[in-house]
XYZ file of C-alpha atoms in Angstrom:
675
model
C 71.771 -31.362 -45.435
C 74.444 -28.670 -45.423
C 71.802 -25.932 -45.747
C 69.934 -27.275 -42.714
C 73.077 -27.341 -40.599
C 74.030 -23.810 -41.654
C 70.491 -22.622 -40.876
C 70.645 -24.201 -37.417
C 74.048 -22.651 -36.745
C 72.811 -19.182 -37.771
C 69.886 -19.520 -35.369
C 72.384 -20.386 -32.639
C 74.440 -17.278 -33.391
C 71.329 -15.092 -33.448
C 70.073 -16.358 -30.096
C 73.546 -16.011 -28.560
C 73.718 -12.402 -29.751
C 70.229 -11.435 -28.649
C 70.643 -12.878 -25.150
C 73.779 -10.953 -24.218
C 72.034 -7.676 -23.517
C 73.470 -5.433 -20.813
C 70.117 -4.670 -19.141
C 68.270 -6.927 -16.733
C 64.639 -8.015 -16.920
C 64.288 -10.283 -13.910
C 65.074 -9.728 -10.206
C 67.385 -12.770 -10.219
C 69.328 -11.835 -13.360
C 73.102 -11.896 -12.772
C 74.885 -8.572 -12.529
C 75.560 -6.991 -15.921
C 78.967 -5.608 -16.979
C 77.723 -2.054 -16.455
C 76.514 -2.954 -12.953
C 79.865 -4.554 -12.105
C 81.597 -1.338 -13.204
C 79.177 0.693 -11.072
C 79.944 -1.473 -8.038
C 83.664 -0.961 -8.581
C 83.324 2.807 -8.884
C 81.044 3.064 -5.849
C 83.333 1.044 -3.582
C 86.491 2.828 -4.746
C 84.947 6.205 -3.910
C 84.878 5.180 -0.260
C 88.010 3.029 -0.154
C 90.371 5.141 -2.190
C 92.764 2.400 -3.202
C 93.428 -0.112 -5.913
C 94.880 -3.613 -6.183
C 96.566 -5.031 -4.133
C 95.528 -2.731 -1.256
C 91.880 -3.096 -2.286
C 90.822 -6.261 -4.109
C 87.399 -7.563 -5.095
C 87.212 -11.237 -4.075
C 83.502 -11.637 -4.809
C 80.852 -9.471 -6.441
C 77.427 -11.004 -6.870
C 73.748 -10.257 -6.780
C 72.442 -9.529 -3.314
C 69.245 -11.469 -3.887
C 65.997 -9.650 -3.115
C 63.905 -11.182 -0.365
C 62.032 -14.188 -1.652
C 58.665 -12.611 -0.835
C 59.495 -9.636 -3.064
C 60.501 -11.861 -5.983
C 57.346 -13.966 -5.717
C 55.212 -10.832 -5.437
C 56.861 -9.442 -8.585
C 56.229 -12.671 -10.462
C 52.590 -12.803 -9.338
C 52.014 -9.193 -10.361
C 53.620 -9.788 -13.743
C 51.476 -12.864 -14.353
C 48.275 -10.998 -13.511
C 48.974 -7.905 -15.586
C 50.667 -9.784 -18.460
C 53.022 -6.820 -18.654
C 56.267 -5.493 -17.219
C 56.067 -4.517 -13.551
C 58.510 -2.629 -11.376
C 61.422 -4.749 -10.255
C 62.510 -5.104 -6.614
C 65.435 -2.904 -5.525
C 68.679 -4.021 -7.132
C 71.676 -4.548 -4.839
C 75.103 -6.166 -5.034
C 77.070 -7.996 -2.366
C 80.816 -7.354 -2.366
C 83.447 -9.234 -0.414
C 86.691 -7.311 -0.644
C 90.127 -7.367 0.926
C 91.198 -3.959 2.192
C 94.422 -3.531 4.143
C 94.506 -7.266 4.935
C 90.932 -7.342 6.243
C 87.811 -8.901 4.717
C 84.966 -6.455 4.126
C 81.327 -7.244 3.390
C 79.894 -4.332 1.441
C 76.326 -4.008 0.181
C 75.844 -1.601 -2.732
C 72.484 -0.122 -3.756
C 72.776 -0.017 -7.541
C 69.858 2.316 -8.181
C 71.148 4.869 -5.644
C 74.796 4.265 -6.534
C 75.705 4.142 -2.872
C 76.968 1.809 -0.169
C 74.152 0.578 2.066
C 76.243 -1.236 4.661
C 79.796 -2.287 5.450
C 80.999 -4.916 7.900
C 84.502 -6.060 8.760
C 84.607 -9.842 9.008
C 86.489 -10.942 12.136
C 85.821 -14.692 12.089
C 87.892 -17.595 10.825
C 88.534 -18.272 7.154
C 89.092 -16.144 4.082
C 87.113 -15.286 0.939
C 87.375 -16.941 -2.458
C 90.688 -16.492 -4.244
C 90.812 -14.502 -7.470
C 92.551 -15.628 -10.645
C 94.613 -12.444 -10.630
C 96.260 -13.022 -7.267
C 96.885 -16.678 -8.093
C 98.604 -15.695 -11.344
C 100.668 -13.036 -9.558
C 102.217 -15.382 -6.985
C 102.837 -18.063 -9.620
C 104.966 -15.572 -11.574
C 107.028 -14.858 -8.450
C 108.437 -18.376 -8.605
C 110.261 -17.787 -11.859
C 112.323 -15.038 -10.228
C 112.936 -17.031 -7.036
C 116.522 -18.300 -6.907
C 115.973 -21.484 -4.815
C 113.294 -22.628 -7.244
C 115.440 -21.907 -10.300
C 118.247 -23.942 -8.700
C 115.861 -26.848 -7.989
C 114.787 -26.946 -11.626
C 118.378 -26.866 -12.870
C 119.339 -29.600 -10.370
C 116.761 -31.843 -12.034
C 118.306 -31.194 -15.436
C 115.156 -29.407 -16.672
C 114.644 -26.297 -18.782
C 112.757 -23.721 -16.734
C 111.108 -22.328 -19.880
C 109.017 -25.542 -19.970
C 107.960 -25.372 -16.308
C 104.349 -24.453 -15.521
C 103.057 -23.947 -11.974
C 99.619 -24.171 -10.402
C 98.111 -23.356 -7.004
C 96.554 -25.383 -4.195
C 94.571 -24.155 -1.227
C 96.191 -25.036 2.110
C 93.183 -26.066 4.212
C 93.273 -26.013 8.012
C 95.002 -28.457 10.348
C 94.477 -27.100 13.833
C 96.502 -23.900 13.579
C 95.478 -21.266 16.125
C 96.365 -18.427 13.778
C 96.639 -18.459 10.029
C 97.662 -16.130 7.264
C 96.102 -15.975 3.837
C 98.378 -18.353 1.982
C 98.345 -20.936 -0.783
C 100.787 -23.540 -2.022
C 102.377 -23.796 -5.442
C 103.345 -26.982 -7.235
C 104.914 -27.261 -10.657
C 104.867 -29.414 -13.782
C 106.900 -29.980 -16.930
C 105.346 -29.325 -20.338
C 108.177 -30.229 -22.720
C 107.056 -32.885 -25.181
C 103.391 -32.909 -24.125
C 100.477 -30.544 -23.590
C 99.500 -32.784 -20.657
C 101.513 -30.937 -18.045
C 99.494 -32.278 -15.067
C 100.768 -35.761 -15.969
C 104.353 -34.601 -15.426
C 104.710 -33.189 -11.889
C 107.965 -31.939 -10.393
C 107.483 -34.021 -7.284
C 109.183 -32.957 -4.053
C 108.926 -29.182 -4.509
C 106.358 -27.233 -2.486
C 106.171 -23.450 -2.234
C 104.095 -21.370 0.196
C 103.018 -17.884 -0.921
C 101.328 -15.167 1.119
C 98.459 -13.670 -0.892
C 98.176 -10.465 1.120
C 101.906 -9.750 1.144
C 102.241 -11.124 -2.394
C 105.507 -12.900 -1.696
C 106.959 -16.378 -1.225
C 107.260 -17.142 2.482
C 108.327 -20.813 2.568
C 110.123 -23.142 0.191
C 110.703 -26.903 0.336
C 112.644 -29.200 -1.987
C 112.355 -32.499 -0.135
C 113.471 -35.051 -2.708
C 114.210 -35.564 -6.375
C 112.546 -38.327 -8.366
C 112.146 -38.703 -12.143
C 109.572 -36.570 -13.919
C 107.091 -38.931 -15.642
C 107.749 -39.389 -19.339
C 105.933 -37.323 -21.954
C 105.462 -40.305 -24.271
C 101.851 -41.429 -24.512
C 100.430 -38.483 -22.554
C 99.477 -36.099 -25.385
C 95.755 -35.352 -25.836
C 95.732 -32.475 -28.365
C 94.284 -33.831 -31.631
C 96.743 -32.234 -34.068
C 99.686 -33.605 -32.060
C 98.425 -37.201 -32.032
C 100.167 -39.865 -34.085
C 98.595 -42.884 -35.820
C 97.022 -45.361 -35.403
C 93.717 -43.601 -34.728
C 90.406 -44.969 -33.525
C 87.745 -45.899 -32.846
C 85.985 -44.454 -35.889
C 82.606 -42.921 -35.089
C 79.840 -42.072 -37.551
C 78.456 -38.562 -37.178
C 74.876 -37.918 -36.105
C 72.685 -34.827 -35.935
C 69.462 -33.700 -34.280
C 67.984 -31.423 -36.957
C 65.355 -28.733 -36.294
C 64.540 -27.080 -39.635
C 61.994 -24.758 -38.006
C 64.432 -23.594 -35.372
C 64.622 -24.397 -31.666
C 61.521 -25.258 -29.658
C 62.511 -23.002 -26.768
C 62.458 -19.237 -26.327
C 64.949 -17.050 -24.467
C 63.992 -13.664 -23.074
C 67.033 -12.285 -21.303
C 67.757 -15.118 -18.866
C 64.219 -16.519 -18.818
C 63.587 -19.751 -20.719
C 60.296 -21.222 -21.894
C 60.089 -24.668 -23.499
C 57.309 -27.233 -23.916
C 55.505 -27.135 -20.544
C 58.376 -25.531 -18.575
C 59.327 -21.972 -17.634
C 62.461 -21.160 -15.638
C 65.288 -18.675 -15.179
C 69.015 -19.279 -15.780
C 71.337 -17.172 -13.657
C 75.052 -17.097 -12.912
C 77.234 -16.529 -9.880
C 81.037 -16.278 -9.744
C 81.093 -18.801 -6.891
C 78.222 -21.187 -7.689
C 78.228 -21.117 -11.475
C 74.797 -21.739 -13.052
C 71.734 -21.010 -10.915
C 68.276 -22.268 -11.893
C 65.326 -20.353 -10.486
C 61.543 -20.061 -10.660
C 61.110 -23.409 -12.433
C 57.404 -23.979 -13.049
C 55.575 -26.579 -15.104
C 52.267 -26.150 -16.905
C 49.503 -28.428 -15.660
C 47.223 -29.222 -18.595
C 44.309 -30.162 -16.343
C 44.574 -27.176 -14.010
C 45.390 -24.863 -16.934
C 48.129 -23.051 -15.013
C 51.854 -23.058 -14.267
C 52.781 -24.633 -10.952
C 56.079 -23.820 -9.259
C 58.481 -26.663 -8.468
C 61.882 -25.073 -7.775
C 62.458 -21.553 -6.497
C 66.271 -21.668 -6.604
C 68.785 -24.444 -7.273
C 72.578 -24.480 -7.602
C 75.752 -26.279 -6.520
C 76.519 -24.860 -3.090
C 79.887 -26.516 -2.502
C 82.232 -29.021 -4.117
C 84.526 -30.944 -1.740
C 87.474 -32.851 -3.269
C 89.782 -34.449 -0.657
C 92.799 -36.440 -1.837
C 93.902 -39.475 0.172
C 97.669 -38.965 0.366
C 98.777 -37.848 3.871
C 102.425 -37.168 2.941
C 104.055 -33.750 3.254
C 103.671 -32.840 -0.432
C 100.008 -33.892 -0.650
C 98.155 -33.854 2.707
C 96.793 -30.322 2.207
C 94.995 -31.196 -1.056
C 91.446 -31.197 0.324
C 89.790 -28.664 -1.927
C 86.534 -26.745 -1.595
C 86.310 -25.975 -5.298
C 83.378 -23.593 -5.000
C 84.280 -21.613 -1.884
C 88.031 -21.464 -2.504
C 88.387 -21.264 -6.283
C 84.941 -20.209 -7.540
C 83.015 -22.748 -9.592
C 81.523 -19.909 -11.640
C 84.827 -18.101 -12.048
C 86.217 -21.404 -13.344
C 83.570 -21.817 -16.052
C 85.042 -21.992 -19.558
C 83.781 -21.079 -23.004
C 81.860 -23.953 -24.547
C 82.864 -25.294 -27.937
C 79.959 -25.247 -30.443
C 79.307 -28.615 -32.108
C 81.460 -30.383 -29.480
C 80.539 -29.337 -25.935
C 77.044 -28.580 -27.208
C 75.166 -29.777 -30.320
C 74.383 -27.747 -33.439
C 70.927 -26.783 -32.153
C 72.302 -25.108 -28.996
C 71.904 -21.468 -28.036
C 74.500 -19.754 -25.866
C 74.605 -17.233 -23.029
C 77.667 -15.259 -21.976
C 78.623 -14.738 -18.334
C 80.446 -11.907 -16.604
C 82.334 -11.704 -13.336
C 84.585 -9.076 -11.781
C 88.339 -9.535 -11.626
C 90.219 -8.566 -8.493
C 90.378 -4.974 -9.772
C 86.590 -4.954 -10.208
C 86.757 -4.780 -14.005
C 84.277 -7.161 -15.737
C 85.628 -10.342 -17.290
C 83.600 -12.017 -20.027
C 83.174 -15.764 -20.448
C 81.849 -16.094 -23.990
C 79.448 -19.003 -24.591
C 79.506 -19.840 -20.883
C 76.097 -21.549 -20.856
C 74.450 -23.554 -23.604
C 70.800 -24.533 -23.874
C 69.628 -27.231 -26.243
C 66.920 -29.762 -26.912
C 68.150 -33.303 -26.553
C 66.850 -36.383 -28.334
C 68.967 -39.513 -28.102
C 66.416 -42.158 -29.031
C 64.918 -42.326 -25.548
C 61.292 -43.292 -24.986
C 58.909 -41.075 -23.030
C 56.335 -43.844 -22.634
C 55.045 -46.811 -24.625
C 52.769 -49.833 -24.560
C 51.956 -52.669 -26.922
C 48.533 -54.164 -26.258
C 48.218 -57.809 -27.309
C 45.200 -58.934 -25.316
C 42.470 -57.320 -27.427
C 41.356 -59.756 -30.113
C 41.537 -58.558 -33.727
C 43.040 -55.231 -32.728
C 46.706 -54.285 -32.755
C 47.701 -51.348 -30.516
C 51.190 -49.968 -30.166
C 51.655 -46.465 -28.770
C 55.117 -44.905 -28.358
C 56.191 -41.351 -27.563
C 59.797 -40.264 -28.117
C 61.394 -38.442 -25.202
C 62.811 -34.984 -25.878
C 64.288 -32.929 -23.043
C 65.854 -29.487 -22.572
C 69.401 -29.257 -21.224
C 71.212 -26.317 -19.627
C 74.958 -27.072 -19.650
C 78.127 -25.509 -18.287
C 81.714 -26.712 -17.870
C 84.014 -25.608 -15.046
C 87.718 -26.363 -15.241
C 89.245 -26.286 -11.766
C 92.929 -27.037 -12.181
C 93.323 -30.510 -13.652
C 89.648 -31.529 -13.632
C 86.817 -30.517 -15.980
C 83.300 -30.737 -14.553
C 80.318 -30.911 -16.920
C 77.186 -29.673 -15.154
C 73.757 -30.380 -16.683
C 70.256 -29.379 -15.653
C 67.841 -31.443 -17.738
C 64.127 -30.674 -17.870
C 61.713 -33.363 -19.047
C 58.094 -32.889 -20.197
C 57.036 -35.489 -17.604
C 57.922 -32.988 -14.869
C 61.268 -34.497 -13.878
C 64.435 -32.448 -13.444
C 67.683 -34.367 -13.760
C 70.886 -32.944 -12.299
C 73.916 -34.417 -14.045
C 77.640 -34.110 -13.415
C 80.382 -35.415 -15.683
C 83.972 -35.753 -14.476
C 86.732 -35.579 -17.062
C 90.098 -33.907 -17.574
C 93.354 -35.005 -15.942
C 93.779 -37.071 -12.782
C 95.698 -35.777 -9.796
C 99.088 -37.314 -10.659
C 101.903 -37.989 -8.201
C 105.434 -38.644 -9.395
C 107.107 -41.803 -8.075
C 110.208 -43.937 -8.543
C 108.037 -47.023 -9.190
C 107.678 -48.491 -12.666
C 105.862 -51.739 -11.731
C 103.386 -52.682 -9.012
C 105.713 -55.443 -7.771
C 108.065 -52.727 -6.515
C 105.429 -51.251 -4.198
C 105.923 -52.545 -0.635
C 103.894 -49.916 1.256
C 100.814 -47.807 0.676
C 101.308 -45.721 -2.469
C 97.996 -43.850 -1.889
C 96.916 -44.471 -5.462
C 97.196 -46.588 -8.606
C 100.392 -46.985 -10.631
C 99.242 -45.935 -14.107
C 102.540 -45.782 -16.019
C 106.261 -45.430 -15.319
C 106.800 -42.993 -12.408
C 103.090 -42.111 -12.433
C 100.546 -42.628 -9.633
C 96.912 -41.537 -9.868
C 96.084 -40.565 -6.271
C 92.907 -41.844 -4.580
C 90.352 -39.098 -3.971
C 86.666 -38.211 -3.610
C 84.235 -35.836 -5.307
C 81.283 -34.478 -3.312
C 78.857 -32.004 -4.917
C 76.340 -30.513 -2.506
C 73.238 -29.079 -4.191
C 71.031 -26.389 -2.664
C 67.442 -27.014 -3.820
C 64.819 -24.582 -2.564
C 61.832 -26.621 -3.687
C 58.438 -24.927 -3.608
C 55.998 -27.688 -4.451
C 53.041 -25.662 -5.708
C 53.690 -23.141 -2.932
C 56.231 -22.315 -0.244
C 54.777 -24.288 2.683
C 56.161 -27.800 2.287
C 57.113 -30.824 4.389
C 59.716 -33.579 4.098
C 58.195 -37.067 3.971
C 59.984 -40.381 4.393
C 58.122 -43.357 2.964
C 59.779 -46.335 4.639
C 59.419 -49.792 3.104
C 59.003 -52.392 5.844
C 58.642 -56.175 5.734
C 55.465 -57.697 7.144
C 55.148 -61.344 8.151
C 51.865 -63.137 7.432
C 51.078 -65.016 10.654
C 47.345 -65.743 10.464
C 47.549 -68.223 7.535
C 45.249 -65.981 5.482
C 47.543 -66.350 2.486
C 49.924 -68.930 1.032
C 52.480 -66.108 1.170
C 54.655 -65.743 4.267
C 55.577 -62.086 3.810
C 55.181 -58.855 1.891
C 56.334 -55.268 2.269
C 54.270 -52.208 3.013
C 54.894 -48.503 3.440
C 55.038 -46.519 6.659
C 55.025 -42.776 6.081
C 56.774 -40.389 8.403
C 56.782 -36.599 8.203
C 59.972 -35.001 9.496
C 59.163 -32.424 12.150
C 62.666 -31.059 12.762
C 66.020 -30.863 11.002
C 67.311 -33.852 12.979
C 64.472 -35.991 11.592
C 65.530 -35.101 8.047
C 69.250 -35.899 8.174
C 69.571 -39.008 5.996
C 72.351 -41.444 5.154
C 71.105 -43.157 2.044
C 71.254 -46.923 1.694
C 70.856 -47.769 5.381
C 67.168 -48.636 4.982
C 64.770 -48.828 2.013
C 62.806 -45.617 1.810
C 61.488 -43.011 -0.588
C 62.177 -39.348 0.173
C 59.925 -36.552 -1.012
C 59.121 -32.901 -0.491
C 55.321 -32.614 -0.306
C 52.768 -29.840 -0.005
C 50.642 -30.921 2.985
C 48.079 -28.222 2.219
C 47.171 -29.510 -1.243
C 45.956 -32.952 -2.179
C 44.981 -34.754 -5.331
C 41.401 -35.911 -5.923
C 42.140 -39.341 -4.369
C 43.597 -37.546 -1.328
C 47.367 -37.936 -1.837
C 49.718 -35.140 -0.829
C 51.272 -33.448 -3.837
C 55.030 -33.802 -3.971
C 58.333 -34.337 -5.712
C 60.474 -37.372 -4.928
C 64.270 -37.483 -4.749
C 65.785 -40.245 -6.884
C 69.436 -40.415 -5.748
C 72.135 -41.524 -8.128
C 75.748 -41.989 -7.122
C 76.223 -42.036 -3.339
C 79.518 -42.195 -1.446
C 79.696 -41.812 2.312
C 82.805 -40.125 3.765
C 85.562 -42.466 4.936
C 87.689 -39.900 6.773
C 87.435 -39.833 10.562
C 84.880 -37.305 11.778
C 87.541 -35.474 13.829
C 90.020 -35.271 10.932
C 90.481 -31.633 10.001
C 89.333 -31.902 6.365
C 86.184 -33.709 7.506
C 85.452 -31.059 10.147
C 85.469 -28.500 7.333
C 83.510 -30.860 5.068
C 80.960 -32.016 7.664
C 78.177 -30.917 5.314
C 78.678 -34.268 3.523
C 78.221 -36.355 6.697
C 74.671 -36.962 5.498
C 73.457 -37.385 1.926
C 70.345 -35.338 2.680
C 69.737 -32.341 4.925
C 66.524 -30.328 5.099
C 66.567 -26.838 6.611
C 64.062 -24.006 6.876
C 64.620 -21.394 4.185
C 67.083 -18.754 5.318
C 68.455 -16.278 2.809
C 71.814 -16.151 4.596
C 72.292 -19.947 4.565
C 73.556 -20.192 1.047
C 76.991 -21.828 1.080
C 77.185 -25.326 2.600
C 80.892 -24.898 3.376
C 80.498 -21.409 4.820
C 80.773 -17.935 3.335
C 84.519 -17.779 4.083
C 85.570 -21.269 3.009
C 89.314 -20.788 2.443
C 91.116 -22.063 5.594
C 87.750 -22.305 7.337
C 87.380 -24.395 10.495
C 83.947 -25.892 9.990
C 82.216 -23.323 12.200
C 79.823 -21.973 9.543
C 78.568 -24.963 7.568
C 75.320 -26.702 6.751
C 76.160 -29.300 9.407
C 76.389 -26.575 12.074
C 73.229 -24.745 10.988
C 71.285 -28.005 11.130
C 72.241 -28.558 14.799
C 69.721 -25.872 15.745
C 67.121 -28.526 14.985
C 64.534 -26.028 13.760
C 60.998 -26.946 12.800
C 60.613 -27.913 9.137
C 57.046 -29.209 9.005
C 54.740 -27.215 6.743
C 57.413 -24.547 6.289
C 59.351 -22.967 3.458
C 62.184 -25.520 3.368
C 65.383 -26.261 1.447
C 66.573 -29.718 0.415
C 70.349 -30.225 0.361
C 71.595 -33.308 -1.467
C 75.183 -34.470 -1.945
C 76.326 -36.479 -4.960
C 79.388 -38.466 -3.902
C 81.969 -40.441 -5.880
C 84.919 -42.396 -4.453
C 87.546 -42.455 -7.195
C 90.149 -45.208 -7.374
C 92.013 -44.280 -10.584
C 92.563 -46.932 -13.226
C 94.677 -47.039 -16.370
C 91.723 -46.171 -18.618
C 91.557 -42.817 -16.776
C 95.042 -41.998 -18.083
C 96.368 -39.845 -19.735
C 93.011 -38.064 -19.948
C 89.862 -39.347 -18.351
C 86.774 -40.477 -20.307
C 83.761 -38.767 -18.754
C 82.493 -40.417 -15.566
C 78.857 -39.478 -15.044
C 76.735 -39.182 -11.934
C 73.769 -37.221 -10.692
C 70.218 -37.547 -9.438
C 66.628 -36.723 -10.331
C 63.647 -35.059 -8.721
C 60.410 -36.488 -10.074
C 56.717 -35.728 -9.572
C 54.997 -37.980 -7.035
C 51.242 -37.389 -6.867
C 51.892 -33.864 -8.140
C 49.630 -34.396 -11.164
C 46.277 -36.130 -11.273
C 47.434 -38.380 -14.107
C 50.422 -38.884 -16.398
C 51.159 -35.282 -17.545
C 52.446 -36.429 -20.950
C 49.560 -38.787 -21.744
C 48.405 -36.484 -24.539
C 51.843 -35.546 -25.823
C 51.935 -35.790 -29.597
C 54.715 -37.465 -31.516
C 56.809 -34.818 -33.323
C 56.393 -34.854 -37.074
C 59.298 -36.619 -38.767
C 61.821 -34.439 -40.551
C 62.390 -35.483 -44.161
C 66.024 -34.888 -44.982
C 67.247 -34.384 -48.529
C 69.639 -36.947 -49.883
C 73.189 -35.677 -49.564
C 75.590 -36.258 -52.417
C 79.162 -36.745 -51.242
C 80.473 -36.104 -54.782
C 81.951 -32.620 -55.334
């Protein structure tokens, strides 16, 4: 047994090493460290300055036009050999002398192609470096030091974090954030011990503290019972779990070539972006009957992540985060722990982004890829009606998972893309980490006489009500770019002619959305099935080939539509949007999300009401979760899972896994526990 586990682990290390090459092989590969350095050098030649006069807020791949990428793929498939790649360019959003610049760099020519000064509302994503810089200012700021001492606390145990400030109707705004602090003495769980009442405003461009408030002094929640680090835990321990393993003695069933993955009947590309995190592209599935790969998804990623808290008081009202556009979901990705975050059979990819000085930063083991078997069943049937013949057919279900984890402040978000041999793609999100904790004077619910805006979890500890909304960008190409959005409505029919003993049944009424307005959907209001179909291709019986959306967790916004956070987050007003493909319409919350005013969002683009019938279209779907904290979420939250699935609907002529063979069983040697 030990030899098998060691063998599997060595394979993991080998794949991780061989997939961290500095060159690119695919037009959608993320920028390499050498390319990030080239971008930095090229920009600094023109703007002869360094941080903080010149800072790199975002450097990412300036995606080639979709037609060029598809042409490259088609040429490669025909020649079965390497073909010339489309021109390679990078998009840079920089701050230079307190202005936001959009710079496009041609990497092959080592030159700037275009530069534009952004004059609209909102600011670019914040870097880790500038956040860390203003946090350090606090510990030299006399009013803050006095506030800590007034509370009888040791400043050496104080840790501070940042919050974006949002927008609340201001005519003019400066590039600021707010700082709030916590106490770490006696527990690693600092977010459970806030220094309530203190709020600090820092100017990111001036790099100084510009406002300071110490409104009240209430007890810091106790450290007792909040520790989550294993070596610091005290008995009793439990529950006791028996270990399990998914063993592959012949190595993994998938292959990695750069960022391209092939497994079972799937081929796809795994990319990375400092803002979006993982990006899945060019996902195609092999059709056994047609003897060819058929494209399903051109490009998919999390476009924005809206997290508004429900406390309107002075110390909390501004906590309405756009985790992707303000803090960078990709920048916030963390190294995955082998054998814990990912199983023993996982392979790993590193990721690289540019710090504010343009120098590459490595996230080791940022993405893991593994085959998953948890005892699920692909399909089965027991036939009992045939006399003298016993038939029982079962196929175990194995899938391929691409996983990342982003830690944005107190929360950890587990993001999964799961590919199934049946043709389904499941998008999963797991919420864990630490709740947003508010300090309070309450120690029992009987003391609460007015709205506390959350749940009392322990002495002096309130878990604040909040929401999580993840908006996915899914450029589905169902066996080609020209697609339509079809609503299959389920409607009741009354039997009135006495032709049946039945009085009613339901039937389907299909409706093809012609414009964007037709495709804006609030799920749950009426029974319907939603699908992206290819109206130009039909199965032998005449059905339009498509992929159906199977929603999971849905939560409609409860804020008023004219409330400022909801104006900025109007892209979640509907659970489903469908828009015509537009390369520039990438970020649901707008390109400049920090302190944005809702003027450049998915909701605004969709008001143009463009034609979407038989076009290259994009499906936007929001996964929503209303979170009322409970005591089981404290002091650290067991993973709460949500997500959705896209599933073939008349895409294949028959069940695509009908002829799937059961994997041969692995005979494990008996392990002797004796030394």
